[in-house]
mmCIF file of C-alpha atoms in Angstrom:
data_model
loop_
_atom_site.group_PDB
_atom_site.id
_atom_site.type_symbol
_atom_site.label_atom_id
_atom_site.label_comp_id
_atom_site.label_asym_id
_atom_site.label_seq_id
_atom_site.Cartn_x
_atom_site.Cartn_y
_atom_site.Cartn_z
ATOM 1 C CA ASP A 29 115.502 114.154 103.676
ATOM 2 C CA ILE A 30 112.953 111.811 102.108
ATOM 3 C CA VAL A 31 110.539 110.654 104.794
ATOM 4 C CA LEU A 32 109.063 107.165 104.494
ATOM 5 C CA THR A 33 105.764 106.491 106.255
ATOM 6 C CA GLN A 34 104.739 102.988 107.278
ATOM 7 C CA SER A 35 101.815 101.808 109.393
ATOM 8 C CA PRO A 36 103.084 100.840 112.856
ATOM 9 C CA ALA A 37 101.417 97.450 112.957
ATOM 10 C CA LEU A 38 99.343 95.017 110.939
ATOM 11 C CA ALA A 39 97.459 92.032 112.343
ATOM 12 C CA VAL A 40 96.871 89.069 110.053
ATOM 13 C CA SER A 41 95.727 85.465 110.273
ATOM 14 C CA LEU A 42 97.959 82.630 109.180
ATOM 15 C CA GLY A 43 97.298 81.674 105.579
ATOM 16 C CA GLN A 44 95.877 85.071 104.710
ATOM 17 C CA ARG A 45 97.342 87.899 102.644
ATOM 18 C CA ALA A 46 99.265 90.736 104.295
ATOM 19 C CA THR A 47 99.677 94.043 102.503
ATOM 20 C CA LEU A 48 102.209 96.467 103.959
ATOM 21 C CA SER A 49 102.510 99.980 102.653
ATOM 22 C CA CYS A 50 105.288 102.541 102.441
ATOM 23 C CA ARG A 51 104.687 106.094 101.286
ATOM 24 C CA ALA A 52 107.529 108.453 100.430
ATOM 25 C CA SER A 53 107.431 112.218 100.912
ATOM 26 C CA GLN A 54 108.687 112.624 97.327
ATOM 27 C CA SER A 55 109.240 110.353 94.369
ATOM 28 C CA VAL A 56 111.953 107.735 94.786
ATOM 29 C CA SER A 57 111.857 106.689 91.139
ATOM 30 C CA ILE A 58 114.391 107.589 88.466
ATOM 31 C CA SER A 59 113.214 106.783 84.953
ATOM 32 C CA THR A 60 112.066 103.159 85.151
ATOM 33 C CA TYR A 61 114.016 102.476 88.352
ATOM 34 C CA ASN A 62 112.051 102.483 91.567
ATOM 35 C CA LEU A 63 114.625 102.892 94.311
ATOM 36 C CA MET A 64 112.658 101.388 97.177
ATOM 37 C CA HIS A 65 113.751 98.274 99.027
ATOM 38 C CA TRP A 66 112.227 96.077 101.742
ATOM 39 C CA TYR A 67 113.823 94.301 104.681
ATOM 40 C CA GLN A 68 112.573 91.836 107.287
ATOM 41 C CA GLN A 69 113.920 91.898 110.816
ATOM 42 C CA LYS A 70 113.224 89.421 113.580
ATOM 43 C CA PRO A 71 114.109 90.074 117.242
ATOM 44 C CA GLY A 72 117.811 89.624 117.923
ATOM 45 C CA GLN A 73 118.670 89.289 114.236
ATOM 46 C CA GLN A 74 119.992 91.601 111.575
ATOM 47 C CA PRO A 75 117.727 92.901 108.834
ATOM 48 C CA LYS A 76 117.358 90.649 105.794
ATOM 49 C CA LEU A 77 116.860 91.971 102.269
ATOM 50 C CA LEU A 78 113.534 90.784 100.839
ATOM 51 C CA ILE A 79 112.807 92.981 97.836
ATOM 52 C CA TYR A 80 115.061 95.393 95.941
ATOM 53 C CA ARG A 81 114.070 98.059 93.466
ATOM 54 C CA ALA A 82 110.435 97.750 94.494
ATOM 55 C CA SER A 83 109.621 94.421 92.886
ATOM 56 C CA ASN A 84 112.703 92.226 92.619
ATOM 57 C CA LEU A 85 112.878 89.221 94.927
ATOM 58 C CA ALA A 86 116.209 88.886 96.706
ATOM 59 C CA SER A 87 118.146 85.652 96.548
ATOM 60 C CA GLY A 88 116.681 82.840 98.669
ATOM 61 C CA ILE A 89 113.459 84.688 99.508
ATOM 62 C CA PRO A 90 110.246 82.664 99.099
ATOM 63 C CA ALA A 91 107.900 83.580 96.285
ATOM 64 C CA ARG A 92 105.082 84.358 98.741
ATOM 65 C CA PHE A 93 106.818 87.729 99.149
ATOM 66 C CA SER A 94 106.254 90.285 96.418
ATOM 67 C CA GLY A 95 106.623 94.010 95.983
ATOM 68 C CA SER A 96 105.061 96.656 93.804
ATOM 69 C CA GLY A 97 104.753 100.382 93.394
ATOM 70 C CA SER A 98 106.356 103.418 91.849
ATOM 71 C CA GLY A 99 106.819 107.086 92.555
ATOM 72 C CA THR A 100 105.769 107.611 96.154
ATOM 73 C CA ASP A 101 103.589 104.583 96.939
ATOM 74 C CA PHE A 102 104.930 101.097 97.463
ATOM 75 C CA THR A 103 103.550 97.801 98.748
ATOM 76 C CA LEU A 104 105.012 94.631 100.168
ATOM 77 C CA THR A 105 102.660 91.648 99.943
ATOM 78 C CA ILE A 106 103.010 88.379 101.796
ATOM 79 C CA ASN A 107 100.642 85.695 100.566
ATOM 80 C CA PRO A 108 100.008 83.433 102.304
ATOM 81 C CA VAL A 109 101.376 84.543 105.662
ATOM 82 C CA GLN A 110 103.237 81.878 107.581
ATOM 83 C CA ALA A 111 104.198 81.826 111.254
ATOM 84 C CA ASP A 112 107.850 82.430 110.319
ATOM 85 C CA ASP A 113 106.866 85.761 108.734
ATOM 86 C CA ILE A 114 106.025 87.404 112.052
ATOM 87 C CA ALA A 115 108.619 90.182 112.164
ATOM 88 C CA THR A 116 109.168 93.879 111.599
ATOM 89 C CA TYR A 117 109.329 95.068 108.001
ATOM 90 C CA TYR A 118 111.216 98.180 106.896
ATOM 91 C CA CYS A 119 111.237 100.038 103.631
ATOM 92 C CA GLN A 120 114.299 102.022 102.571
ATOM 93 C CA GLN A 121 114.817 104.476 99.747
ATOM 94 C CA SER A 122 118.031 105.048 97.839
ATOM 95 C CA ARG A 123 116.819 107.792 95.511
ATOM 96 C CA GLU A 124 118.881 110.357 97.383
ATOM 97 C CA SER A 125 121.239 110.573 100.321
ATOM 98 C CA PRO A 126 120.623 110.037 103.185
ATOM 99 C CA HIS A 127 119.159 106.651 102.295
ATOM 100 C CA THR A 128 116.366 106.809 104.822
ATOM 101 C CA PHE A 129 114.343 103.984 106.349
ATOM 102 C CA GLY A 130 110.704 103.861 107.300
ATOM 103 C CA ALA A 131 109.781 103.411 110.943
ATOM 104 C CA GLY A 132 108.859 99.785 110.357
ATOM 105 C CA THR A 133 105.638 97.774 110.403
ATOM 106 C CA ASN A 134 105.229 95.076 113.036
ATOM 107 C CA LEU A 135 103.427 92.135 111.487
ATOM 108 C CA GLU A 136 101.353 90.447 114.177
ATOM 109 C CA LEU A 137 99.075 87.450 114.362
ATOM 110 C CA LYS A 138 95.364 88.089 114.639
ATOM 111 C CA GLU B 16 129.732 83.818 101.145
ATOM 112 C CA VAL B 17 130.067 87.395 102.240
ATOM 113 C CA GLN B 18 130.138 87.762 106.024
ATOM 114 C CA LEU B 19 130.388 90.891 108.140
ATOM 115 C CA GLN B 20 131.081 91.130 111.855
ATOM 116 C CA GLU B 21 130.951 94.238 114.022
ATOM 117 C CA SER B 22 133.172 94.609 117.071
ATOM 118 C CA GLY B 23 133.909 97.260 119.635
ATOM 119 C CA PRO B 24 133.119 98.427 123.159
ATOM 120 C CA GLY B 25 129.605 97.826 124.390
ATOM 121 C CA LEU B 26 129.727 100.774 126.781
ATOM 122 C CA VAL B 27 130.924 104.303 126.066
ATOM 123 C CA LYS B 28 130.825 107.301 128.372
ATOM 124 C CA PRO B 29 129.068 110.494 127.333
ATOM 125 C CA SER B 30 131.284 112.989 125.482
ATOM 126 C CA GLN B 31 133.717 110.256 124.464
ATOM 127 C CA SER B 32 134.143 108.651 121.046
ATOM 128 C CA LEU B 33 132.481 105.476 119.842
ATOM 129 C CA SER B 34 134.728 103.314 117.662
ATOM 130 C CA LEU B 35 133.543 100.191 115.873
ATOM 131 C CA THR B 36 135.170 97.791 113.451
ATOM 132 C CA CYS B 37 133.480 95.823 110.694
ATOM 133 C CA SER B 38 135.466 92.778 109.616
ATOM 134 C CA VAL B 39 134.531 91.407 106.222
ATOM 135 C CA THR B 40 135.228 87.908 104.933
ATOM 136 C CA GLY B 41 134.406 86.359 101.589
ATOM 137 C CA TYR B 42 134.595 89.608 99.653
ATOM 138 C CA SER B 43 137.019 92.462 99.219
ATOM 139 C CA ILE B 44 136.090 95.884 100.536
ATOM 140 C CA THR B 45 137.928 97.337 97.546
ATOM 141 C CA SER B 46 134.800 96.443 95.611
ATOM 142 C CA ASN B 47 131.282 97.746 96.232
ATOM 143 C CA TYR B 48 130.178 100.222 98.871
ATOM 144 C CA TRP B 49 129.992 99.555 102.600
ATOM 145 C CA GLY B 50 127.689 101.214 105.082
ATOM 146 C CA TRP B 51 126.852 101.760 108.723
ATOM 147 C CA ILE B 52 123.293 101.748 110.007
ATOM 148 C CA ARG B 53 121.995 101.960 113.550
ATOM 149 C CA LYS B 54 118.751 100.937 115.207
ATOM 150 C CA PHE B 55 117.581 102.806 118.255
ATOM 151 C CA PRO B 56 115.538 101.317 121.085
ATOM 152 C CA GLY B 57 111.967 101.404 119.783
ATOM 153 C CA ASN B 58 112.720 100.316 116.212
ATOM 154 C CA LYS B 59 113.849 103.506 114.453
ATOM 155 C CA MET B 60 116.588 102.801 111.892
ATOM 156 C CA GLU B 61 119.082 105.466 110.862
ATOM 157 C CA TRP B 62 121.364 105.363 107.847
ATOM 158 C CA MET B 63 124.705 106.752 108.976
ATOM 159 C CA GLY B 64 126.909 106.720 105.897
ATOM 160 C CA TYR B 65 129.145 104.680 103.667
ATOM 161 C CA ILE B 66 132.641 104.195 102.336
ATOM 162 C CA ASN B 67 133.138 103.170 98.743
ATOM 163 C CA TYR B 68 135.571 100.874 96.962
ATOM 164 C CA SER B 69 138.159 103.635 96.581
ATOM 165 C CA GLY B 70 137.816 105.025 100.095
ATOM 166 C CA GLY B 71 135.444 107.872 99.388
ATOM 167 C CA THR B 72 132.809 108.584 102.022
ATOM 168 C CA ILE B 73 129.323 110.021 102.301
ATOM 169 C CA TYR B 74 127.724 110.783 105.661
ATOM 170 C CA ASN B 75 124.264 111.520 106.916
ATOM 171 C CA PRO B 76 124.170 115.314 107.288
ATOM 172 C CA SER B 77 122.580 114.884 110.713
ATOM 173 C CA LEU B 78 125.864 113.316 111.855
ATOM 174 C CA LYS B 79 128.327 115.042 109.572
ATOM 175 C CA SER B 80 130.235 116.930 112.214
ATOM 176 C CA ARG B 81 130.708 113.876 114.454
ATOM 177 C CA ILE B 82 131.123 110.875 112.136
ATOM 178 C CA SER B 83 134.075 109.377 110.325
ATOM 179 C CA ILE B 84 134.230 106.157 108.318
ATOM 180 C CA SER B 85 137.590 104.750 107.294
ATOM 181 C CA ARG B 86 139.100 101.449 106.244
ATOM 182 C CA ASP B 87 142.124 99.163 106.317
ATOM 183 C CA THR B 88 142.233 97.251 103.060
ATOM 184 C CA SER B 89 145.094 95.040 104.266
ATOM 185 C CA LYS B 90 142.808 93.658 106.967
ATOM 186 C CA ASN B 91 139.617 93.914 104.908
ATOM 187 C CA GLN B 92 138.025 96.018 107.624
ATOM 188 C CA PHE B 93 136.214 99.301 107.760
ATOM 189 C CA PHE B 94 135.567 101.465 110.759
ATOM 190 C CA LEU B 95 133.066 103.830 112.326
ATOM 191 C CA GLN B 96 134.007 106.633 114.649
ATOM 192 C CA LEU B 97 131.351 108.790 116.247
ATOM 193 C CA ASN B 98 132.568 111.643 118.408
ATOM 194 C CA SER B 99 131.014 113.457 121.350
ATOM 195 C CA VAL B 100 128.437 110.765 122.006
ATOM 196 C CA THR B 101 125.385 111.279 124.182
ATOM 197 C CA THR B 102 122.830 108.881 125.594
ATOM 198 C CA GLU B 103 120.869 109.405 122.364
ATOM 199 C CA ASP B 104 123.575 107.460 120.524
ATOM 200 C CA THR B 105 122.632 104.302 122.416
ATOM 201 C CA ALA B 106 121.689 101.846 119.675
ATOM 202 C CA THR B 107 122.506 98.616 117.904
ATOM 203 C CA TYR B 108 125.046 99.350 115.188
ATOM 204 C CA TYR B 109 125.149 97.362 111.962
ATOM 205 C CA CYS B 110 127.605 97.282 109.111
ATOM 206 C CA ALA B 111 126.371 96.152 105.718
ATOM 207 C CA ARG B 112 127.330 95.810 102.075
ATOM 208 C CA TYR B 113 125.622 97.654 99.285
ATOM 209 C CA GLY B 114 124.771 95.140 96.570
ATOM 210 C CA GLY B 115 124.221 95.812 92.907
ATOM 211 C CA ASN B 116 123.994 99.250 91.350
ATOM 212 C CA PHE B 117 120.922 100.518 93.151
ATOM 213 C CA TRP B 118 121.952 101.022 96.742
ATOM 214 C CA TYR B 119 120.304 98.258 98.697
ATOM 215 C CA PHE B 120 121.984 96.403 101.547
ATOM 216 C CA ASP B 121 122.311 92.745 100.621
ATOM 217 C CA PHE B 122 124.561 91.496 103.429
ATOM 218 C CA TRP B 123 124.488 92.649 107.046
ATOM 219 C CA GLY B 124 126.521 91.973 110.153
ATOM 220 C CA PRO B 125 124.694 90.650 113.227
ATOM 221 C CA GLY B 126 124.968 94.026 114.909
ATOM 222 C CA THR B 127 126.590 95.221 118.107
ATOM 223 C CA MET B 128 124.778 96.946 120.929
ATOM 224 C CA VAL B 129 126.409 100.128 122.205
ATOM 225 C CA THR B 130 125.205 101.836 125.351
ATOM 226 C CA VAL B 131 126.231 105.386 126.170
ATOM 227 C CA SER B 132 126.177 105.842 129.918
ATOM 228 C CA SER B 133 128.338 107.208 132.681
#
């Protein structure tokens, strides 16, 4: 299985930039397609798709969210962080089955 | 809009089978792929498997001997069955739709908590 490694937690101040990382144990890219996706989950709610294929903003997601990366290293950036962004963020790969998730990064207020 | 809703027992005894239903509205399950995901206490998310538009299935090898995903197209529902459950199967179970051609989940159900306990 492809293992995705995320930092457990990240503390940020409101209005600042948050950079969340996800590292894969092997490449999750095929040709020009980077098969890494990001989700946001708040307590008591289902996950919400933020970014698909590494850098594409999902429908209805604010432009302060962005994604980048290729191969094994990927980044989700939130700039500027707002209070509503406090949540857990998961990366997921779909390069090969099983489509594994990272352990999640808890975004916290500093 | 696409909506998914999980349903099923909230409590299952060890060694028994866990059976959940995902009811889909606003979109036909004879299109796209449809998956099950679970989240354990403590945040870990596990991809369990999917059923595709023609009824074909793929399962997580870690569950392969215990899991079955099926569907009823007349009711626009798909199902999860997990056999021989243990307390380690206690989790919140989500159903979701794969969007696009690149295997990301674009619509999710609200989830249903299942506790395995005697």
